[in-house]
Amino acid sequence: NAGVMQNPRHLVRRRGQEARLRCSPVKGHSHVYWYRQLPEEGLKFMVYLQKENIIDESGMPKERFSAEFPKEGPSILRIQQVVRGDSAAYFCASSRDRGQNTGELFFGEGSRLTVL
Amino acid sequence: AQSVAQPEDQVNVAEGNPLTVKCTYSVSGNPYLFWYVQYPNRGLQFLLKYITGDNLVKGSYGFEAEFNKSQTSFHLKKPSALVSDSALYFCAVSSGNNRLAFGKGNQVVVIP
């Protein structure tokens, strides 16, 4: 039973380019979360999605960042016109359906974005 | 709003000694509390959780944590630390709304 799969594991972009990070949740999980981890800091919540819906995007920067979780396929975190401050590790997590939800999140290995 | 405080940046402990990593929380309503561990360049791994029931929770790799409602704490403990326990430990809290708020993490260094 595969866990949360994230790709790419490492991504290098130049300032102004676009970064796309993909996340496939645990099979059977329909809740996906994105967190950002900056050096020397903890994990900061960005967005919570269910299939085809954004439930909570209160942690997302207002500009350049977007997320989706389509009916088919992985969840995508998209960062447009990247800047050096976007360099971070981006973690995706998933959880079970609400009726079976015990609260814990299952994390992927992360995607490490470096902006030159 | 929910939040977690992990007051120490780094915890150093000799191998074989007891290990404690501190966590206090703030949340509206009943807390759902979690500990995760992160090894270098890896994702977070779940250690244990408190939802309801006994205040002392046992988890993976010999870790346990004690929920203290009056002190709003959920300290992580291990009776005898191993060198392989050296990692970054995160405490997290939610109010059952599927959104976990994490502390900044504690680096644990177990000295051989």
Short mmCIF file of C-alpha atoms in Angstrom, two decimals, chain A residues 5 13 20 24 30 40 43-45 47-48 54 57 59 64 68 72 75 83 86 93 102 109 112:
data_model
loop_
_atom_site.label_atom_id
_atom_site.label_comp_id
_atom_site.label_asym_id
_atom_site.label_seq_id
_atom_site.Cartn_x
_atom_site.Cartn_y
_atom_site.Cartn_z
CA MET A 5 3.87 10.17 -3.28
CA ARG A 13 14.02 27.04 -10.93
CA ARG A 20 4.64 22.64 -10.25
CA SER A 24 -0.73 11.57 -4.95
CA SER A 30 -9.70 12.11 -0.34
CA GLU A 40 15.02 26.77 10.72
CA LEU A 43 5.75 23.52 9.08
CA LYS A 44 3.33 26.19 7.96
CA PHE A 45 -0.10 25.20 6.75
CA VAL A 47 -4.05 24.73 1.93
CA TYR A 48 -6.52 21.92 2.53
CA ILE A 54 -10.58 23.95 -1.83
CA GLU A 57 -6.64 28.17 1.74
CA GLY A 59 -2.28 29.76 4.60
CA ARG A 64 1.39 33.51 -7.39
CA GLU A 68 -5.93 22.04 -7.09
CA GLU A 72 -8.71 12.39 -11.52
CA SER A 75 -3.02 17.32 -6.38
CA VAL A 83 11.29 34.27 -6.18
CA ASP A 86 9.94 30.52 -2.30
CA ALA A 93 -0.16 15.06 3.47
CA THR A 102 -8.75 9.93 13.39
CA GLU A 109 8.81 12.85 1.53
CA ARG A 112 12.51 20.67 -2.22
#
